[in-house]
mmCIF file of C-alpha atoms in Angstrom:
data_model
loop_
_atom_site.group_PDB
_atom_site.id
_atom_site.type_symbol
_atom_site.label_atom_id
_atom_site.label_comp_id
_atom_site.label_asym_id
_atom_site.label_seq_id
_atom_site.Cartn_x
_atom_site.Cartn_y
_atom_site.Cartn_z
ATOM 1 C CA UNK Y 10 110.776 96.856 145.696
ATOM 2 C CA UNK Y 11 107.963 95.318 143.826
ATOM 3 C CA UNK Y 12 106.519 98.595 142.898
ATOM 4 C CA UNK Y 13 110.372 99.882 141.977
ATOM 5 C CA UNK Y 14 110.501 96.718 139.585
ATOM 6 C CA UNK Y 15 107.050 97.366 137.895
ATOM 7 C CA UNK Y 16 107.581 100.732 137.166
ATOM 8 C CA UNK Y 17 111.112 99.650 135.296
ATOM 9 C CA UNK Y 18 109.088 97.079 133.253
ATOM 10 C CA UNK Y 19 106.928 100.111 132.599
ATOM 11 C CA UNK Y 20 109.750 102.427 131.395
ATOM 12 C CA UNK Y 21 111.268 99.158 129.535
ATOM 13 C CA UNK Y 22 107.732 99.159 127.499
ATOM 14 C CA UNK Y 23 107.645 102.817 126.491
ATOM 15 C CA UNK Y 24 111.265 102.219 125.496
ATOM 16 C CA UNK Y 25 110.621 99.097 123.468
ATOM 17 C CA UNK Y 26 107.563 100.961 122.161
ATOM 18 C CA UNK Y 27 109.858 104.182 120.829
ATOM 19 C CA UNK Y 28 112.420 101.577 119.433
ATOM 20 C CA UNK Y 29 110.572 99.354 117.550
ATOM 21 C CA UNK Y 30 109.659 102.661 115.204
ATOM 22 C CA UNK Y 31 112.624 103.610 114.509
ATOM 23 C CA UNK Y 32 112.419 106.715 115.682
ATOM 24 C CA UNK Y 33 114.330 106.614 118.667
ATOM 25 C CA UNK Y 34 117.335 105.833 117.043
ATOM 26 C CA UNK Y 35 116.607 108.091 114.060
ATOM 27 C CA UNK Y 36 116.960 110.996 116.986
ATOM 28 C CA UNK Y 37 120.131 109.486 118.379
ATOM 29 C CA UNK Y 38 121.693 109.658 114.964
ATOM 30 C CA UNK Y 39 120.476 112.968 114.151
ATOM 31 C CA UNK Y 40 122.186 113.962 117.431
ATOM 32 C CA UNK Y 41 125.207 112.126 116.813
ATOM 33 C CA UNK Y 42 125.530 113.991 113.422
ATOM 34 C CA UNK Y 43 125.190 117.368 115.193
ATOM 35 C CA UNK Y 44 128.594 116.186 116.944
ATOM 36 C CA UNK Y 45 130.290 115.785 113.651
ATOM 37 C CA UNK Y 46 128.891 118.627 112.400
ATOM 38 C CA UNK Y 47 130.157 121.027 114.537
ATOM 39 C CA UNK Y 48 133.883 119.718 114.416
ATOM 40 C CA UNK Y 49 133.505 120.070 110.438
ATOM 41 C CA UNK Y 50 131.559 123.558 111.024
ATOM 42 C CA UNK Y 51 135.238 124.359 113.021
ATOM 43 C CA UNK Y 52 137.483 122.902 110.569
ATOM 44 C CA UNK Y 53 135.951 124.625 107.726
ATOM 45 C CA UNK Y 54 136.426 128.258 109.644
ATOM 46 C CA UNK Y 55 139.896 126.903 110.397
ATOM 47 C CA UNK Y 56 140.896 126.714 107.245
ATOM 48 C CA UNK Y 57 138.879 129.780 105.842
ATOM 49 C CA UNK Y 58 141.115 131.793 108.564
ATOM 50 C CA UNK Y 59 144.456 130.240 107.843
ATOM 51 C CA UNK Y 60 143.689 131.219 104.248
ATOM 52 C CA UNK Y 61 143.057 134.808 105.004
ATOM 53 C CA UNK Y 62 145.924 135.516 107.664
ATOM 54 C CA UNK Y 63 149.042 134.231 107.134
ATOM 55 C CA UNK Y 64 150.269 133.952 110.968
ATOM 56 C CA UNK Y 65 146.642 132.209 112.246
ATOM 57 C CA UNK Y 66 147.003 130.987 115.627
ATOM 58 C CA UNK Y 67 145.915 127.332 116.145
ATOM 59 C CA UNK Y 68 143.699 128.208 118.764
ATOM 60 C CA UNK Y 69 141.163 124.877 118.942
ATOM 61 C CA UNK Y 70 140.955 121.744 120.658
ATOM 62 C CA UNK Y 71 139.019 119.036 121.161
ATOM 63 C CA UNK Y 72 137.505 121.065 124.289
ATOM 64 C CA UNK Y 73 136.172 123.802 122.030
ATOM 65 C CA UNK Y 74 134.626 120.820 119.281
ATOM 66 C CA UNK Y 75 132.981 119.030 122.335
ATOM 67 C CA UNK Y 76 131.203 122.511 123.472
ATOM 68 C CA UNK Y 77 130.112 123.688 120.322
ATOM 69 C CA UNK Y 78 128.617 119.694 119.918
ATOM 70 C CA UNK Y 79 126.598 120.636 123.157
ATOM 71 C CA UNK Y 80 125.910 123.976 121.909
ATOM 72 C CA UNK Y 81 124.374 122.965 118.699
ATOM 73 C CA UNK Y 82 122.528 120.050 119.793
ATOM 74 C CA UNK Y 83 120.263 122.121 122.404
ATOM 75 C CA UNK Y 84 119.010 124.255 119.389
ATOM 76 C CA UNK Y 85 116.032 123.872 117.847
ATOM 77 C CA UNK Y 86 116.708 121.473 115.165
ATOM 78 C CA UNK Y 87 117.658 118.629 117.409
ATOM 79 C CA UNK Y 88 114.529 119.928 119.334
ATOM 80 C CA UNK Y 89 112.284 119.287 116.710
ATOM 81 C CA UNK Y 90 113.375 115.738 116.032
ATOM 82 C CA UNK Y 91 112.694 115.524 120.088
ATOM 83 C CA UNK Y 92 109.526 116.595 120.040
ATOM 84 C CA UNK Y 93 108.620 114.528 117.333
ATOM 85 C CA UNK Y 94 109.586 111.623 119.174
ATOM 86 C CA UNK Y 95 108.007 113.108 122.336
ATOM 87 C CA UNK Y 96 104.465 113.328 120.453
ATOM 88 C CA UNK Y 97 104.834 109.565 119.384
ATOM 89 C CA UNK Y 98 105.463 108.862 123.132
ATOM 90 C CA UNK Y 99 102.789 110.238 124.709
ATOM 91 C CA UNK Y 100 99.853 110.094 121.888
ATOM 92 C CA UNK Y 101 100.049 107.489 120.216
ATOM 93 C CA UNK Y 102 98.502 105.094 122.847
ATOM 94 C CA UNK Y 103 95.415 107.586 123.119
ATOM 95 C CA UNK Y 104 95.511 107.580 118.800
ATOM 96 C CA UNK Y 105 95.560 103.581 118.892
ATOM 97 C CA UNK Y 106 93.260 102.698 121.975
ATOM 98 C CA UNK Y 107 95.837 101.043 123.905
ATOM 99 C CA UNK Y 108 95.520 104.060 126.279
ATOM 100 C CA UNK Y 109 92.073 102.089 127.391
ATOM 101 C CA UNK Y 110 93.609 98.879 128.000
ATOM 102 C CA UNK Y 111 96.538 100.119 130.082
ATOM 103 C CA UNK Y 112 94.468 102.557 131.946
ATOM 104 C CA UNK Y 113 92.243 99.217 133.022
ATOM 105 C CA UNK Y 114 95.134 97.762 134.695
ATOM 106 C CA UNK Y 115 95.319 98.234 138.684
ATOM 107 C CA UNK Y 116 98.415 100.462 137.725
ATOM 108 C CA UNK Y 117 98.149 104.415 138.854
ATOM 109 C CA UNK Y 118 97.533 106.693 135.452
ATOM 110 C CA UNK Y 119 100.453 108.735 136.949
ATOM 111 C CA UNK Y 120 102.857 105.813 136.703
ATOM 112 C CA UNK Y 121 101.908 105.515 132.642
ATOM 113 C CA UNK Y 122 102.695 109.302 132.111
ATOM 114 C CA UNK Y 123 105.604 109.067 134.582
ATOM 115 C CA UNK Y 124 107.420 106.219 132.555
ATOM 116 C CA UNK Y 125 106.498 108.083 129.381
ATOM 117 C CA UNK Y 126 108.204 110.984 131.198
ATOM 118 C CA UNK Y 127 111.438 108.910 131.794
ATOM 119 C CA UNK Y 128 111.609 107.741 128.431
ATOM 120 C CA UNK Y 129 111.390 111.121 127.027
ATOM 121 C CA UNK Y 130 114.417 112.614 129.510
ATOM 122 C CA UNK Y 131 116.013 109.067 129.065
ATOM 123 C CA UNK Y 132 116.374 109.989 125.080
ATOM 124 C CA UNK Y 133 117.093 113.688 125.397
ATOM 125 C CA UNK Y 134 120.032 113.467 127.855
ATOM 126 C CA UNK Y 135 121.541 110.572 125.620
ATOM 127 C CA UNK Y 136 120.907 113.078 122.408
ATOM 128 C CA UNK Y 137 123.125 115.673 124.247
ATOM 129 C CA UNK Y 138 125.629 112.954 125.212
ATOM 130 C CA UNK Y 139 126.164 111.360 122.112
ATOM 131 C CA UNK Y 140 126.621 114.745 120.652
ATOM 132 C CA UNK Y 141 129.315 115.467 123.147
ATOM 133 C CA UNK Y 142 131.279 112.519 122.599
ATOM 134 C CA UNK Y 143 130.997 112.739 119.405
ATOM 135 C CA UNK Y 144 132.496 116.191 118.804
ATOM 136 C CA UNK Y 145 135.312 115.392 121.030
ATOM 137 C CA UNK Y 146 136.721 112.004 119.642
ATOM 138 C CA UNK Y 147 136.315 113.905 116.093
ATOM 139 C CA UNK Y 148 137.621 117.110 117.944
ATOM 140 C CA UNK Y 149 140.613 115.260 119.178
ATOM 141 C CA UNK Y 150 140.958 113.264 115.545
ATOM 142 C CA UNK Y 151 141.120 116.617 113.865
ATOM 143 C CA UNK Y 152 142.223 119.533 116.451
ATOM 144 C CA UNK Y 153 144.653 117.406 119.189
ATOM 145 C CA UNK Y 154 144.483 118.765 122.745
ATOM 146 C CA UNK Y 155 147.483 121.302 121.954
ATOM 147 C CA UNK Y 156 145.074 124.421 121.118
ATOM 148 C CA UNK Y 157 145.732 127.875 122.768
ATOM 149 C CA UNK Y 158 142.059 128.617 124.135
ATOM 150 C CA UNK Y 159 143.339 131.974 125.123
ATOM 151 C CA UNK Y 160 143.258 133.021 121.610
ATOM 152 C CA UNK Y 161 139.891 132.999 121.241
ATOM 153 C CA UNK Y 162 137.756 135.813 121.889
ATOM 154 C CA UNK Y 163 134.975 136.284 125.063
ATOM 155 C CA UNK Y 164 132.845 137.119 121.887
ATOM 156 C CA UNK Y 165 132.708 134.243 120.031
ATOM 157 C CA UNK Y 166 129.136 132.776 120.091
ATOM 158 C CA UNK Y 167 128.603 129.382 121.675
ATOM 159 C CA UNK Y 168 132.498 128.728 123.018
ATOM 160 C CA UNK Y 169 133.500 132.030 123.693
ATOM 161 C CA UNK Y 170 133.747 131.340 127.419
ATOM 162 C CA UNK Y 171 136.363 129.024 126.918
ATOM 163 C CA UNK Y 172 139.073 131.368 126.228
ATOM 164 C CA UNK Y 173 138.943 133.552 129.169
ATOM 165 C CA UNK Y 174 137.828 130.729 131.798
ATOM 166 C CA UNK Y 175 140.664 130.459 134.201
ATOM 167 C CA UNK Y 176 140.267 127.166 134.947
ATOM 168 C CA UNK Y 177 142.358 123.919 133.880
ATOM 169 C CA UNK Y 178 141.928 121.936 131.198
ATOM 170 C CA UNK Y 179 139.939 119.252 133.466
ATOM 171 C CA UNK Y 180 137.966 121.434 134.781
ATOM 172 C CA UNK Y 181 136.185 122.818 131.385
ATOM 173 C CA UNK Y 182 135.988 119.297 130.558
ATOM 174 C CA UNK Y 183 133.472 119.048 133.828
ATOM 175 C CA UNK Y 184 131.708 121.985 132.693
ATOM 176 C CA UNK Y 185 131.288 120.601 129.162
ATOM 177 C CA UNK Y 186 130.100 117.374 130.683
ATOM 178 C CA UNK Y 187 127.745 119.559 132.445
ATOM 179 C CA UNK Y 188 126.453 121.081 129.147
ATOM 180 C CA UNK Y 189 124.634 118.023 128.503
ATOM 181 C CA UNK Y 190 122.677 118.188 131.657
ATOM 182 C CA UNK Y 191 121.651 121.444 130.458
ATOM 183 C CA UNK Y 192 120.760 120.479 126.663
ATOM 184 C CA UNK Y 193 118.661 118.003 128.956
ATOM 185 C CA UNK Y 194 116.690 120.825 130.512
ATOM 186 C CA UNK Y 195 116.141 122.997 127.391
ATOM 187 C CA UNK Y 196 114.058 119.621 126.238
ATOM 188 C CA UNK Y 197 111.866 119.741 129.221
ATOM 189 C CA UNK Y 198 109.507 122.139 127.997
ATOM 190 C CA UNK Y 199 109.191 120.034 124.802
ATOM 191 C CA UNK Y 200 108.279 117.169 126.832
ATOM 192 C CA UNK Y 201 105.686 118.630 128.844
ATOM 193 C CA UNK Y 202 104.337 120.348 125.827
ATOM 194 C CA UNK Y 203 103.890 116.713 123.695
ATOM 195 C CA UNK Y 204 102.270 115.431 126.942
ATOM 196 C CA UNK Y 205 99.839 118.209 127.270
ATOM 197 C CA UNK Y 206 98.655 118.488 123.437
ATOM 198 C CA UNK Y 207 99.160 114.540 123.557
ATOM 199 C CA UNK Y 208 96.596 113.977 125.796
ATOM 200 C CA UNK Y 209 94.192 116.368 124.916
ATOM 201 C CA UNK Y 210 93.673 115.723 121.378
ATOM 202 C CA UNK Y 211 95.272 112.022 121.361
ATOM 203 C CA UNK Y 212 96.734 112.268 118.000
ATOM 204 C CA UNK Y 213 100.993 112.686 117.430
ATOM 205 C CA UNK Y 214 100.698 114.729 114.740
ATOM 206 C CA UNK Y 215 97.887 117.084 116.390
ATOM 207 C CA UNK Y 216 100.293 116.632 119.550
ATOM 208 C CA UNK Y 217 103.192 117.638 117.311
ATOM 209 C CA UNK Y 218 101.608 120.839 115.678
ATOM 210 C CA UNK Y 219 99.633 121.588 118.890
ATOM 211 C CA UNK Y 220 102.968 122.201 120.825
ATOM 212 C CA UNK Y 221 104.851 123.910 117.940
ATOM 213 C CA UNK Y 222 102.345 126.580 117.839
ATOM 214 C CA UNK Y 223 102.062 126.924 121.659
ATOM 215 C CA UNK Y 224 105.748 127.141 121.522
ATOM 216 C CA UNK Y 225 106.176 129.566 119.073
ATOM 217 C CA UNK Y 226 103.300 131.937 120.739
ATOM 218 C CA UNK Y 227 105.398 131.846 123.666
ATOM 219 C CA UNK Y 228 108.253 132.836 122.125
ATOM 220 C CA UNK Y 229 106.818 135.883 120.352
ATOM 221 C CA UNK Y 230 105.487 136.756 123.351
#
């Protein structure tokens, strides 16, 4: 229990640490606007396809705002804000020297990076989650919950799914909610990236470019 309770104080740190620069929060905001984002992104093709067809069908909700939140907050742009925090995390002990005092402590080194490590999925999954509820309560302000789904082609990118899913209403909420988990997983490789360039050359910003350039090797390859 003891070692349960020091390992929370240890997670509380790191969180404290991420806080106090403002950067934590500037990533929850920056997630929170890809929420309303996305329901504008839909109102604006809304209206662009009511002006072109005279018998549109209304066919959104504020299911379809609420995926395309999820959707859009798993790409890259959020990512980058994510990895910049995820640098900051895990080099900027090693940049100050406060690596050397922690490290001292009768604490395992494992314990350090795995509270780091917390702090990192701790942030991503509440990125993805703000997102989501912030596309649906603007979804529902601007859309209602009155949408015909089935109007929407298996080919539209991000929410296409939603239209020929034969499940009820509840149950696509469930499998939005489980979007976020996933936005949480697309993050992992971000994490472990900032925590290998992190501790090798102990700097965030060599950290930050470090993993951008391992990551985009690995996607041209």
């Amino acid at each position: 229990m003891n070692a349960f309770a020091g390992f929370v104080s240890m997670v509380g740190a790191e969180w404290r640490k991420a806080r106090g620069r403002g950067l934590a929060w500037a990533v929850l905001l920056f997630a929170a606007l890809h929420g309303f984002g996305a329901v504008a992104m839909l109102f604006l093709g809304q209206r662009m396809e009511a002006s072109m067809k005279e018998d549109a069908v209304d066919s959104l909700s504020w299911l379809v705002s609420g995926e395309l939140a999820v959707s859009v907050v798993a790409l890259p742009v959020q990512g980058l804000a994510l990895l910049l925090l995820f640098s900051m995390i895990f080099a900027e002990d090693f940049s100050l020297g406060t690596i050397a005092m922690i490290f001292v402590r009768p604490v395992p080194r494992w314990k350090v990076f795995a509270a780091k490590a917390t702090v990192g999925i701790g942030v991503a999954f509440a990125s993805a989650s703000i997102a989501l509820v912030a596309g649906l309560a603007a979804g529902l302000a601007a859309f209602g919950t009155a949408g015909d789904l089935t109007q929407i082609g298996a080919e539209t990118p991000f929410f296409g799914w939603l239209g020929g899913y034969a499940g009820g209403a509840w149950t696509r909420f469930a499998l939005i909610e489980a979007g976020a988990l996933t936005a949480t997983l697309v993050s992992l490789p971000l994490l472990a990236s900032a925590a290998l360039f992190g501790s090798l050359l102990r700097s965030p910003v060599g950290a930050l470019f470090g993993s951008m350039m391992f990551l985009l090797a690995d996607a041209g390859v």
